[in-house]
Short mmCIF file of C-alpha atoms in Angstrom, two decimals:
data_model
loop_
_atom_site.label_atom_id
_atom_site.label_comp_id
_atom_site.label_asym_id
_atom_site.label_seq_id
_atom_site.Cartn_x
_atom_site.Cartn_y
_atom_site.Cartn_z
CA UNK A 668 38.47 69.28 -8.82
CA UNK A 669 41.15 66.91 -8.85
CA UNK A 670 39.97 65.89 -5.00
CA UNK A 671 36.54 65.54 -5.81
CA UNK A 672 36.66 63.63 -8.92
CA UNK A 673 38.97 60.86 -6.82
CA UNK A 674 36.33 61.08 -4.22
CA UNK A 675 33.62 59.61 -6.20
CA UNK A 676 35.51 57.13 -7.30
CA UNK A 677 36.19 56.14 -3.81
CA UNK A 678 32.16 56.10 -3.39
CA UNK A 679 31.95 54.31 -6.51
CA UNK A 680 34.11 51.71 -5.59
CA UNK A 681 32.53 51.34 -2.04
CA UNK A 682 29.14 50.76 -3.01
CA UNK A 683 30.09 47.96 -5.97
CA UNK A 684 27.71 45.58 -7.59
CA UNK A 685 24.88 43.71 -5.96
CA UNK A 686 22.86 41.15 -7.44
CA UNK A 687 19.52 39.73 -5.49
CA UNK A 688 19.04 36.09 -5.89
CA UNK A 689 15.83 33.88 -5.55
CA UNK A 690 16.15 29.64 -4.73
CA UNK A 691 12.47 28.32 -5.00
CA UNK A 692 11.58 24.63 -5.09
CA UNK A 693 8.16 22.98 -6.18
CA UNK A 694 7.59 19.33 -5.27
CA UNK A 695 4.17 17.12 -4.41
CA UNK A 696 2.76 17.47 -0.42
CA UNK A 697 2.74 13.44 -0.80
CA UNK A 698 3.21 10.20 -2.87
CA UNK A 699 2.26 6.77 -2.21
CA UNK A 700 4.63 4.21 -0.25
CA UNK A 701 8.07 3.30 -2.53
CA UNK A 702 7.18 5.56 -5.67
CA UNK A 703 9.04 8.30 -7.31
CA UNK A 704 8.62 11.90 -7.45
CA UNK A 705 9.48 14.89 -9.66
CA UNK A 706 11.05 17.86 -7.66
CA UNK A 707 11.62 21.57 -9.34
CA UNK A 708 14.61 23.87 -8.44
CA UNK A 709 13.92 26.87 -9.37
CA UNK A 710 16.58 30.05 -9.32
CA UNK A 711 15.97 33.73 -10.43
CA UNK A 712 17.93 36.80 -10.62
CA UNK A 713 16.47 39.79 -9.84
CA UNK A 714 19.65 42.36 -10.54
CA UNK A 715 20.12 44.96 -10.82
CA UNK A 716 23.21 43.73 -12.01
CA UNK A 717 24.41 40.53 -14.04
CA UNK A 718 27.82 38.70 -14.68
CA UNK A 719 27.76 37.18 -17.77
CA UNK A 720 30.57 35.71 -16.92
CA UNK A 721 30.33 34.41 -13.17
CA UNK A 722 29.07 31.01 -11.95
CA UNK A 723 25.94 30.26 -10.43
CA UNK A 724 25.97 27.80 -8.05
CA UNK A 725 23.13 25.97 -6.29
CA UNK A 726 23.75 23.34 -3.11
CA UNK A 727 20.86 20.44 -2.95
CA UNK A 728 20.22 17.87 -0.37
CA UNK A 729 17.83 15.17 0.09
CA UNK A 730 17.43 13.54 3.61
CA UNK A 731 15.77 10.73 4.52
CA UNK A 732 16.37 7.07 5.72
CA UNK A 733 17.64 5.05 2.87
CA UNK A 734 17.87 8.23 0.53
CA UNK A 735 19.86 7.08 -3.29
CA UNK A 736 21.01 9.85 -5.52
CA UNK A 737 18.27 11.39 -8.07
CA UNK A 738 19.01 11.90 -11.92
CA UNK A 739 18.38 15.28 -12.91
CA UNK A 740 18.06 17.12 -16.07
CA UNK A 741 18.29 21.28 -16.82
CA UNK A 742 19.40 23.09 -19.73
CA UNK A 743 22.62 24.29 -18.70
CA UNK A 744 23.18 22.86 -15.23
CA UNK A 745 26.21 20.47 -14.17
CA UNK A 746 25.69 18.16 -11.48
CA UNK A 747 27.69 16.30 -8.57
CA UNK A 748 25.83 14.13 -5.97
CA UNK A 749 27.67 12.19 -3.24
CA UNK A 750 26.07 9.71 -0.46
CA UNK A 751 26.07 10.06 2.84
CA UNK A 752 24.36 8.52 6.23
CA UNK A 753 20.70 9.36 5.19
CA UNK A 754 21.67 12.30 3.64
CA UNK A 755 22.53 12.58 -0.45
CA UNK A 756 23.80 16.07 -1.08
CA UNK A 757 25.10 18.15 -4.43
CA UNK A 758 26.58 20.53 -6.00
CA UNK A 759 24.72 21.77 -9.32
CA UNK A 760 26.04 24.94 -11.30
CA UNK A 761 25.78 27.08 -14.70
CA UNK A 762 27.69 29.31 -16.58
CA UNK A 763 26.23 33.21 -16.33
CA UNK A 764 24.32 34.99 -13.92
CA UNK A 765 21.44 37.59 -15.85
CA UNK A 766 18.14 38.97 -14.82
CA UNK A 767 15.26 36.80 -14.95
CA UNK A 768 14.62 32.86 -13.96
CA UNK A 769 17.06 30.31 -14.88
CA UNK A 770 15.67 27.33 -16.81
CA UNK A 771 14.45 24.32 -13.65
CA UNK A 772 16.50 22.01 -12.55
CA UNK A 773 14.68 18.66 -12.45
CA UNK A 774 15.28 16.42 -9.94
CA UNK A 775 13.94 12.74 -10.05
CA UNK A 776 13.56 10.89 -6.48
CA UNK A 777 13.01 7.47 -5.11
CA UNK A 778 10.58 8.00 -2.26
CA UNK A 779 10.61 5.16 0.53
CA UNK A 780 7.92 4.54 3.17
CA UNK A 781 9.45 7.83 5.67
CA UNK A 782 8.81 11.68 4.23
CA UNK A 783 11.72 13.14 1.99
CA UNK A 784 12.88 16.42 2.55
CA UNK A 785 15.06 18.38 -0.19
CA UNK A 786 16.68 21.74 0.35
CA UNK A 787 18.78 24.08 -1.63
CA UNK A 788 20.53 27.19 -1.44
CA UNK A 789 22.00 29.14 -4.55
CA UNK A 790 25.15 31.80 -4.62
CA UNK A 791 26.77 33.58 -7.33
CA UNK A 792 28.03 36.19 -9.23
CA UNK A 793 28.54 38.47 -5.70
CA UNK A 794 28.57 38.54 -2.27
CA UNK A 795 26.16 41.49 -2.14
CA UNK A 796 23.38 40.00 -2.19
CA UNK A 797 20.58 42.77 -0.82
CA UNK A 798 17.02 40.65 -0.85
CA UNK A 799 14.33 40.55 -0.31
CA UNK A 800 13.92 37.26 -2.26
CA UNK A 801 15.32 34.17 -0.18
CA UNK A 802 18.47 32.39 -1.17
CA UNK A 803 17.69 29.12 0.22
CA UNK A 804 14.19 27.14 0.24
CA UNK A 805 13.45 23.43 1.49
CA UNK A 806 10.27 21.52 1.24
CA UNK A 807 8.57 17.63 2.92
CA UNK A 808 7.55 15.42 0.68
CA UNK A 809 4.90 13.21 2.55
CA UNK A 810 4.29 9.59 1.77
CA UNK A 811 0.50 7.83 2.12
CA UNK A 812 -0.23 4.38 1.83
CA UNK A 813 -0.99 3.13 -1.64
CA UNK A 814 -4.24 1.44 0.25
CA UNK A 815 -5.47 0.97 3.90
CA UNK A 816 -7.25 -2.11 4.57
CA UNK A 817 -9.99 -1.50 7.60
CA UNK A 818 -11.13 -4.75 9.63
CA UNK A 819 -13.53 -4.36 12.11
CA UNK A 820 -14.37 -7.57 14.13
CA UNK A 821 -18.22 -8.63 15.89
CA UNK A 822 -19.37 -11.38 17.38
CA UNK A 823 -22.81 -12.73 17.93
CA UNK A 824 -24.72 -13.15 19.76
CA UNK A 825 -22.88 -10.60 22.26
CA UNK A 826 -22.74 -11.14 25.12
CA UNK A 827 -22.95 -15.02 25.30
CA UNK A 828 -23.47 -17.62 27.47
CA UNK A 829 -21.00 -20.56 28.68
CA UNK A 830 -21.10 -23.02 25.95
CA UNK A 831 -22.81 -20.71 23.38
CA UNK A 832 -21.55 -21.17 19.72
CA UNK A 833 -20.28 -17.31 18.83
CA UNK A 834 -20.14 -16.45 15.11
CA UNK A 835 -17.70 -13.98 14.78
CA UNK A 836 -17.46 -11.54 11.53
CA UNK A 837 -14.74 -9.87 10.00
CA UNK A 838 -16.01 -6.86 7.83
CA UNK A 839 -13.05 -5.77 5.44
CA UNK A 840 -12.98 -2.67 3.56
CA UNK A 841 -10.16 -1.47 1.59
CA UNK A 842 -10.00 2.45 1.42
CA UNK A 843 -7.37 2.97 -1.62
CA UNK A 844 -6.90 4.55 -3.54
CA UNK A 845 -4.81 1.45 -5.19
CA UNK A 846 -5.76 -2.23 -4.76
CA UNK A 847 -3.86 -3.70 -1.87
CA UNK A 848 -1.82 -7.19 -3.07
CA UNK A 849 -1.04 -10.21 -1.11
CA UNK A 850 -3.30 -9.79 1.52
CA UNK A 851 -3.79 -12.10 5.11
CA UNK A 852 -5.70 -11.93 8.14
CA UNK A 853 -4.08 -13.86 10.87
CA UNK A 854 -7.00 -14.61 12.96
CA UNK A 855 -6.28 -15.50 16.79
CA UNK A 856 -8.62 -17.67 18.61
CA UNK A 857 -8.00 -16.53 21.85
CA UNK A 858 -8.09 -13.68 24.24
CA UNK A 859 -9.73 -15.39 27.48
CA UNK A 860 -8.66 -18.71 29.50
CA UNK A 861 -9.08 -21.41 28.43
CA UNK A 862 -9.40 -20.75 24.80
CA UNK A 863 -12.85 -21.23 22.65
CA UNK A 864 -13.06 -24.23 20.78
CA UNK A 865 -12.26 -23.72 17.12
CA UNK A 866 -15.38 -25.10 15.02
CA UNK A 867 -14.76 -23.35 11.60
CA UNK A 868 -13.64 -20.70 9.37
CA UNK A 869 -14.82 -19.63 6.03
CA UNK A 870 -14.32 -16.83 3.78
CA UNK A 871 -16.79 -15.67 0.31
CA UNK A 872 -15.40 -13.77 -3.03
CA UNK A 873 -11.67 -15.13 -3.45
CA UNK A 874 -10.56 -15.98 0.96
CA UNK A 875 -8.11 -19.27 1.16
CA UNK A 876 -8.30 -19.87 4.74
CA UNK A 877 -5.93 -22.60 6.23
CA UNK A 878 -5.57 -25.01 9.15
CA UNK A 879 -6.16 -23.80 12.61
CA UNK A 880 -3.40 -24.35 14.72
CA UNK A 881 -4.38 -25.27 18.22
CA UNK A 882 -1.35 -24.61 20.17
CA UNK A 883 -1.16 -20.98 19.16
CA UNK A 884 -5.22 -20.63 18.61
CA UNK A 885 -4.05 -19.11 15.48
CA UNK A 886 -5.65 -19.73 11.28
CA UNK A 887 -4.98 -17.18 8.29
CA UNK A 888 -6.81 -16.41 5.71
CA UNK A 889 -5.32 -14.72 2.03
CA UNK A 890 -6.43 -13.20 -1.11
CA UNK A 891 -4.17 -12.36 -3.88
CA UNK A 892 -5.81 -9.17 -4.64
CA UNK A 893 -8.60 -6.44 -2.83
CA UNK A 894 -10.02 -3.71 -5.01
CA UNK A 895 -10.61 -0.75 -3.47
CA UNK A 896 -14.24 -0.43 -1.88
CA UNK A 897 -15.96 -3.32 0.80
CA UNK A 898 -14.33 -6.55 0.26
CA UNK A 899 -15.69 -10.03 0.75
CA UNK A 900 -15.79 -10.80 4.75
CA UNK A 901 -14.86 -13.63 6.55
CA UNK A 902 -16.70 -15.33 9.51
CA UNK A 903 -14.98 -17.89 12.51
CA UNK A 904 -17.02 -19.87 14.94
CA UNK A 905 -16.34 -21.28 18.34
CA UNK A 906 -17.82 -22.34 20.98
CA UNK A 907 -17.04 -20.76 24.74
CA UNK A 908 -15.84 -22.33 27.70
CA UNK A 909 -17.80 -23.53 30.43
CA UNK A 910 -17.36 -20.43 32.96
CA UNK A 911 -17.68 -17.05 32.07
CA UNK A 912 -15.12 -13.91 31.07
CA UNK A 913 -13.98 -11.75 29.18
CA UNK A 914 -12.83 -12.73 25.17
CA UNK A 915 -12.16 -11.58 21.87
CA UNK A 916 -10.33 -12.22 18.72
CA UNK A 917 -6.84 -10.90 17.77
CA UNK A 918 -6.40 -9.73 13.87
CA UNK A 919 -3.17 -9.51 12.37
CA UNK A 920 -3.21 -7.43 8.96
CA UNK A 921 -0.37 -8.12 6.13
CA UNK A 922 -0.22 -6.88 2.61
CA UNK A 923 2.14 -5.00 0.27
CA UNK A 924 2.57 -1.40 0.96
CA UNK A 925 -0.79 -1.20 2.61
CA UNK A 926 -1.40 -0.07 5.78
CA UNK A 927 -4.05 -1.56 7.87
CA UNK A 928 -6.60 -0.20 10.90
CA UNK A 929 -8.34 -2.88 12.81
CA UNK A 930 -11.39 -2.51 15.36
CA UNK A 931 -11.24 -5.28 17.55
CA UNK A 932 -14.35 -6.28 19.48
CA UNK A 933 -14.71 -7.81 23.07
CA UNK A 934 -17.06 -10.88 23.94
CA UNK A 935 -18.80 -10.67 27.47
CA UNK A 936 -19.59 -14.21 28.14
CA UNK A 937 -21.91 -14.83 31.10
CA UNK A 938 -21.69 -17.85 33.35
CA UNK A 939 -24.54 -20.52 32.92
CA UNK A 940 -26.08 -22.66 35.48
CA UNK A 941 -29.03 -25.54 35.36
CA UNK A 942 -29.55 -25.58 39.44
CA UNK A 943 -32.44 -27.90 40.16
CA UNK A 944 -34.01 -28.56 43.73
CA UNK A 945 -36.00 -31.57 45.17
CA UNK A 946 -37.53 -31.95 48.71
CA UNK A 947 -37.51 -35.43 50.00
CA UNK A 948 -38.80 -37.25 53.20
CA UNK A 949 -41.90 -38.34 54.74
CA UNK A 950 -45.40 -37.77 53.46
CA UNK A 951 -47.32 -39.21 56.74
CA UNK A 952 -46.72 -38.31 60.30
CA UNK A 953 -48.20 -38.09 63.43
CA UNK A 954 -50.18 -34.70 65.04
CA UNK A 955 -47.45 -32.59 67.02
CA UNK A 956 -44.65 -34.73 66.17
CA UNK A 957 -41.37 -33.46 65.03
CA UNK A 958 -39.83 -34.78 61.60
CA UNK A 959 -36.88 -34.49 59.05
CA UNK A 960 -36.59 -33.69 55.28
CA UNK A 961 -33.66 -33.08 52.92
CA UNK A 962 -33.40 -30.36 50.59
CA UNK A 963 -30.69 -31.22 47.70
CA UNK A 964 -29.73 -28.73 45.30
CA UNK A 965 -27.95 -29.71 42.24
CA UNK A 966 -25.53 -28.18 39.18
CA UNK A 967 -26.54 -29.33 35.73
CA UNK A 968 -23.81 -26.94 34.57
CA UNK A 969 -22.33 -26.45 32.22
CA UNK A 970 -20.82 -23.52 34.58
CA UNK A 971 -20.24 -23.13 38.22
CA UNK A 972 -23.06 -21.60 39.86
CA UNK A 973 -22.12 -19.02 42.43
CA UNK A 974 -23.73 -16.87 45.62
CA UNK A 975 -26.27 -19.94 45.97
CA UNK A 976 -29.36 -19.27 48.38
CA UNK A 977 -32.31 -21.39 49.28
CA UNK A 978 -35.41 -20.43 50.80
CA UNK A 979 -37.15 -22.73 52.90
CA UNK A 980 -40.86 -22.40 53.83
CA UNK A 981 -44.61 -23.06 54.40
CA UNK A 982 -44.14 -25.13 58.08
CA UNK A 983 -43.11 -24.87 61.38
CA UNK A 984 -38.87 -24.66 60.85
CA UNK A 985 -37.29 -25.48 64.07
CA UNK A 986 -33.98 -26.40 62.71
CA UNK A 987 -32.32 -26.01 59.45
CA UNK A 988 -27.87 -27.46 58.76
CA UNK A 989 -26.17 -28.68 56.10
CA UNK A 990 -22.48 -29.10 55.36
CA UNK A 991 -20.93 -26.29 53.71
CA UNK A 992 -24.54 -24.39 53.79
CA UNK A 993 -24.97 -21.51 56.00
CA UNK A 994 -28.22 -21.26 57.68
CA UNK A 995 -29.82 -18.49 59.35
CA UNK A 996 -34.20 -17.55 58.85
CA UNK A 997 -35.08 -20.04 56.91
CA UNK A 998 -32.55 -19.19 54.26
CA UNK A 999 -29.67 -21.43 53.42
CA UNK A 1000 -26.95 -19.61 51.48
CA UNK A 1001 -23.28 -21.25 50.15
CA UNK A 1002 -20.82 -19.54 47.72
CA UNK A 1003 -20.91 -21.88 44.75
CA UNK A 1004 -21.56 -25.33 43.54
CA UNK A 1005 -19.77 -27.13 40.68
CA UNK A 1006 -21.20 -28.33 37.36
CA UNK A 1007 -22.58 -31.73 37.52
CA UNK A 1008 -22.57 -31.91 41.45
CA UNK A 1009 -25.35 -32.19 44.31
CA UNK A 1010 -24.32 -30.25 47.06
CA UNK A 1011 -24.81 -31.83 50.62
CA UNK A 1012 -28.63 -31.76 51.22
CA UNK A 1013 -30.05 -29.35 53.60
CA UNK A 1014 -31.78 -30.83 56.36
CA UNK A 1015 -35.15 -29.63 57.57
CA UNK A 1016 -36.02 -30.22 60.86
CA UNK A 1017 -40.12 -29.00 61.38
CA UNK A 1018 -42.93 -29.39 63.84
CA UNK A 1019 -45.70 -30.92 62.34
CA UNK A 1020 -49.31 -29.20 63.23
CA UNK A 1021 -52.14 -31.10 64.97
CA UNK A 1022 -54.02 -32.00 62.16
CA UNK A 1023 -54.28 -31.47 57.91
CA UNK A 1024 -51.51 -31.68 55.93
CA UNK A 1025 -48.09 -29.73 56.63
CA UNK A 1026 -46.36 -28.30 53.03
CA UNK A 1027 -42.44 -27.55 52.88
CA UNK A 1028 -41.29 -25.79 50.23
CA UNK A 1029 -37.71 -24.91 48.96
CA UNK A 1030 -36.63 -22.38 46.16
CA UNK A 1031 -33.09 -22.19 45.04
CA UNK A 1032 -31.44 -19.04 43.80
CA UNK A 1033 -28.04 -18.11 42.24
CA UNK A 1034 -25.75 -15.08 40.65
CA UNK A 1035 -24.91 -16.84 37.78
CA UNK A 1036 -28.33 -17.23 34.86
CA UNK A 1037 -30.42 -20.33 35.23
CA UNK A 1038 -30.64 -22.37 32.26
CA UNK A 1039 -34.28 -24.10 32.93
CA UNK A 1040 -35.54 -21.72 36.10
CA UNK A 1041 -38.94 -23.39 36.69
CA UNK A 1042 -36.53 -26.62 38.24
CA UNK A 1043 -35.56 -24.34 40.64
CA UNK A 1044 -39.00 -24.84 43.45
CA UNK A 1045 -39.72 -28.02 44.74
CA UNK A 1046 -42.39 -28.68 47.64
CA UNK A 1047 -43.45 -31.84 49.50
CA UNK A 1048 -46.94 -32.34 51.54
CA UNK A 1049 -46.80 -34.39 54.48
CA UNK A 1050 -50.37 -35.68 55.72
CA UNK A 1051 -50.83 -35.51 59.24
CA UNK A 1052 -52.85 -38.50 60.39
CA UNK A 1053 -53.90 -39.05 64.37
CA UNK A 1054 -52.93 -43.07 64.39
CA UNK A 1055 -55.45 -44.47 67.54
CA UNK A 1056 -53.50 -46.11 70.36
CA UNK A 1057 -54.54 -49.46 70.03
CA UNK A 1058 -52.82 -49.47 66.02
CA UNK A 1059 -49.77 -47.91 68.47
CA UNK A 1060 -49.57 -51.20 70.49
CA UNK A 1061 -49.85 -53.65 68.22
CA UNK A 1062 -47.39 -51.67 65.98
CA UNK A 1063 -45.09 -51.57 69.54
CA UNK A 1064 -45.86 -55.66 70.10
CA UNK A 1065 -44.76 -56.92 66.83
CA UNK A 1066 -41.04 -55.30 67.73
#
């Protein structure tokens, strides 16, 4: 009897107390940009047995870049927060450990732009500690924008010409929730060499926009204030360059705590060309006889007209050359002329017919658009007249 009874107390003994602790915490998925939030600690006891008289003991930590201690409050809880390298942790305890859910520990944060994340474990009372319920918890505390400004840039018309003056229109919508403060577009000029020239810039509903600066092809623009919803837009004109390319606009977004998405847009400009073509020469000549005209194609600009090719016709071609042209079938090609140039003329070199009238005709064609195409055909008739021999000799005598 005597051996049992000591028995059981040895079994007593070896099984002990055990206590099953619960560490929950309850904070927002996401605030705005530099705000604060309100984060719940939450511990429970689920027994089966308590100790009145043991502590219970919670560890807390906040990390995140630039993290500052939080103030707290909880009935009964005592709290010590140090500072570390992005890290703020603490020690937070109360007196007696009993079956049900100990009263919250708030904690009060600072938020910054970059998520939060807060974790805690609690211990107490035993180290039997059987579950199920976790001892430890952590949660992410997201951050959003207080407002998001949108910009999305056209131009018209699109795509252009050389020399064209190009509107283009910045559409600005802020998306909120909260107005966004202090707000400027830097606007860039640019995008394409050489530059657009900078006519104007205006703005409706509030926009201050400044001086352009030429040597950075840069001008701002600023509000004090955008209410959520479409805002006011602003419009900048230029005028392109003389050849063609590739352009656009560069947008620089700055406001407090506002983030900003821009849609930037991209200008085709095409080359432009005013080619013009004139045949010039003889208008008489004798039956059979063999003369010369010049074909002279020129560049009104204002861009440089490329892949040029001329079609001569309408007579009997036995010789076409020109400097810098290429001739080959009654076709004259070169690879570009400059604005506000004649190009070498093209000399013709025909057989005229017996009798009537002979017509040459020339048509000039390019890769790059024509400004005024119906310039680009010119023709010239030459009358063929049989002169009788005696107007010969006495045209022969007076030399």
């Amino acid at each position: 009897m005597t051996k049992l009874a000591f028995l059981l107390l040895l079994a007593v003994s070896a099984l002990g107390q055990s206590n099953d602790l619960g560490m929950e915490i309850l904070a927002p998925s996401s605030v705005p940009w530099h705000s604060g939030a309100q984060v719940i600690v939450r511990a429970s006891s689920y027994g089966p047995d308590q100790f009145p008289s043991a502590t219970l003991t919670m560890n807390v930590g906040l990390h995140g870049p630039n993290v500052t201690p939080p103030t707290w409050s909880g009935s009964g809880w005592t709290c010590r927060f140090g500072q570390g390298m992005n890290l703020v942790s603490g020690i937070c305890s109360r007196q007696g450990i009993t079956t049900g859910t100990f009263p919250d520990l708030v904690l009060n944060v600072a938020v910054r732009r970059e998520p939060l994340r807060v974790g805690a474990n609690v211990s107490g009372g035993t180290a039997n500690d059987p579950g199920p319920n976790p001892n430890e918890a952590e949660v992410t505390i997201g951050t959003v924008p207080p407002s998001t400004l949108e910009v999305v840039a056209s131009a018209s018309p699109n795509p252009a010409h050389a020399r064209d003056v190009v509107t283009y229109t910045y559409s600005i919508t802020n998306h909120g929730p909260q107005p966004s403060n202090n707000v400027r577009l830097q606007i860039s000029n640019c995008c394409g060499e050489p530059a657009p020239t900078f006519l104007g810039i205006s703005g409706e509903g509030g926009w201050t926009c400044g001086d352009y600066t030429p040597a950075l092809y840069q001008v701002a623009c600023t509000i004090p204030t955008l209410p959520a919803g479409p805002a006011p837009s602003i419009t900048m004109t230029v005028q392109m360059p003389f050849e063609g390319g590739t352009y656009g606009t560069g947008i620089g977004v700055f406001a407090d705590l506002t983030e900003s998405e821009v849609t930037p847009v991209f200008l085709q400009v095409l080359s432009k060309a005013d080619l013009s073509i004139e045949v010039t020469g003889a208008t008489t000549a004798a039956p059979n006889s063999v003369v010369e005209h010049s074909v002279n194609v020129s560049n009104g600009g204002p861009s440089t007209a490329s892949s040029l090719s001329v079609s001569i016709g309408g007579a009997s071609i036995v010789g076409l050359e020109g400097d810098g042209w290429s001739c080959a079938d009654e076709i004259c090609t070169r690879a570009s002329l400059a604005p506000e140039t004649t190009a070498p003329p093209i000399v013709v070199t025909s057989q005229t017919p017996g009798s009537g009238t002979m017509l040459i005709s020339a048509t000039v064609t390019s890769g790059t658009d024509d400004l005024q195409p119906m310039n680009d055909t010119a023709s010239i008739a030459v009358d063929v007249a049989f002169e009788p021999p005696a107007r010969r000799r006495r045209r022969a005598s007076r030399h």
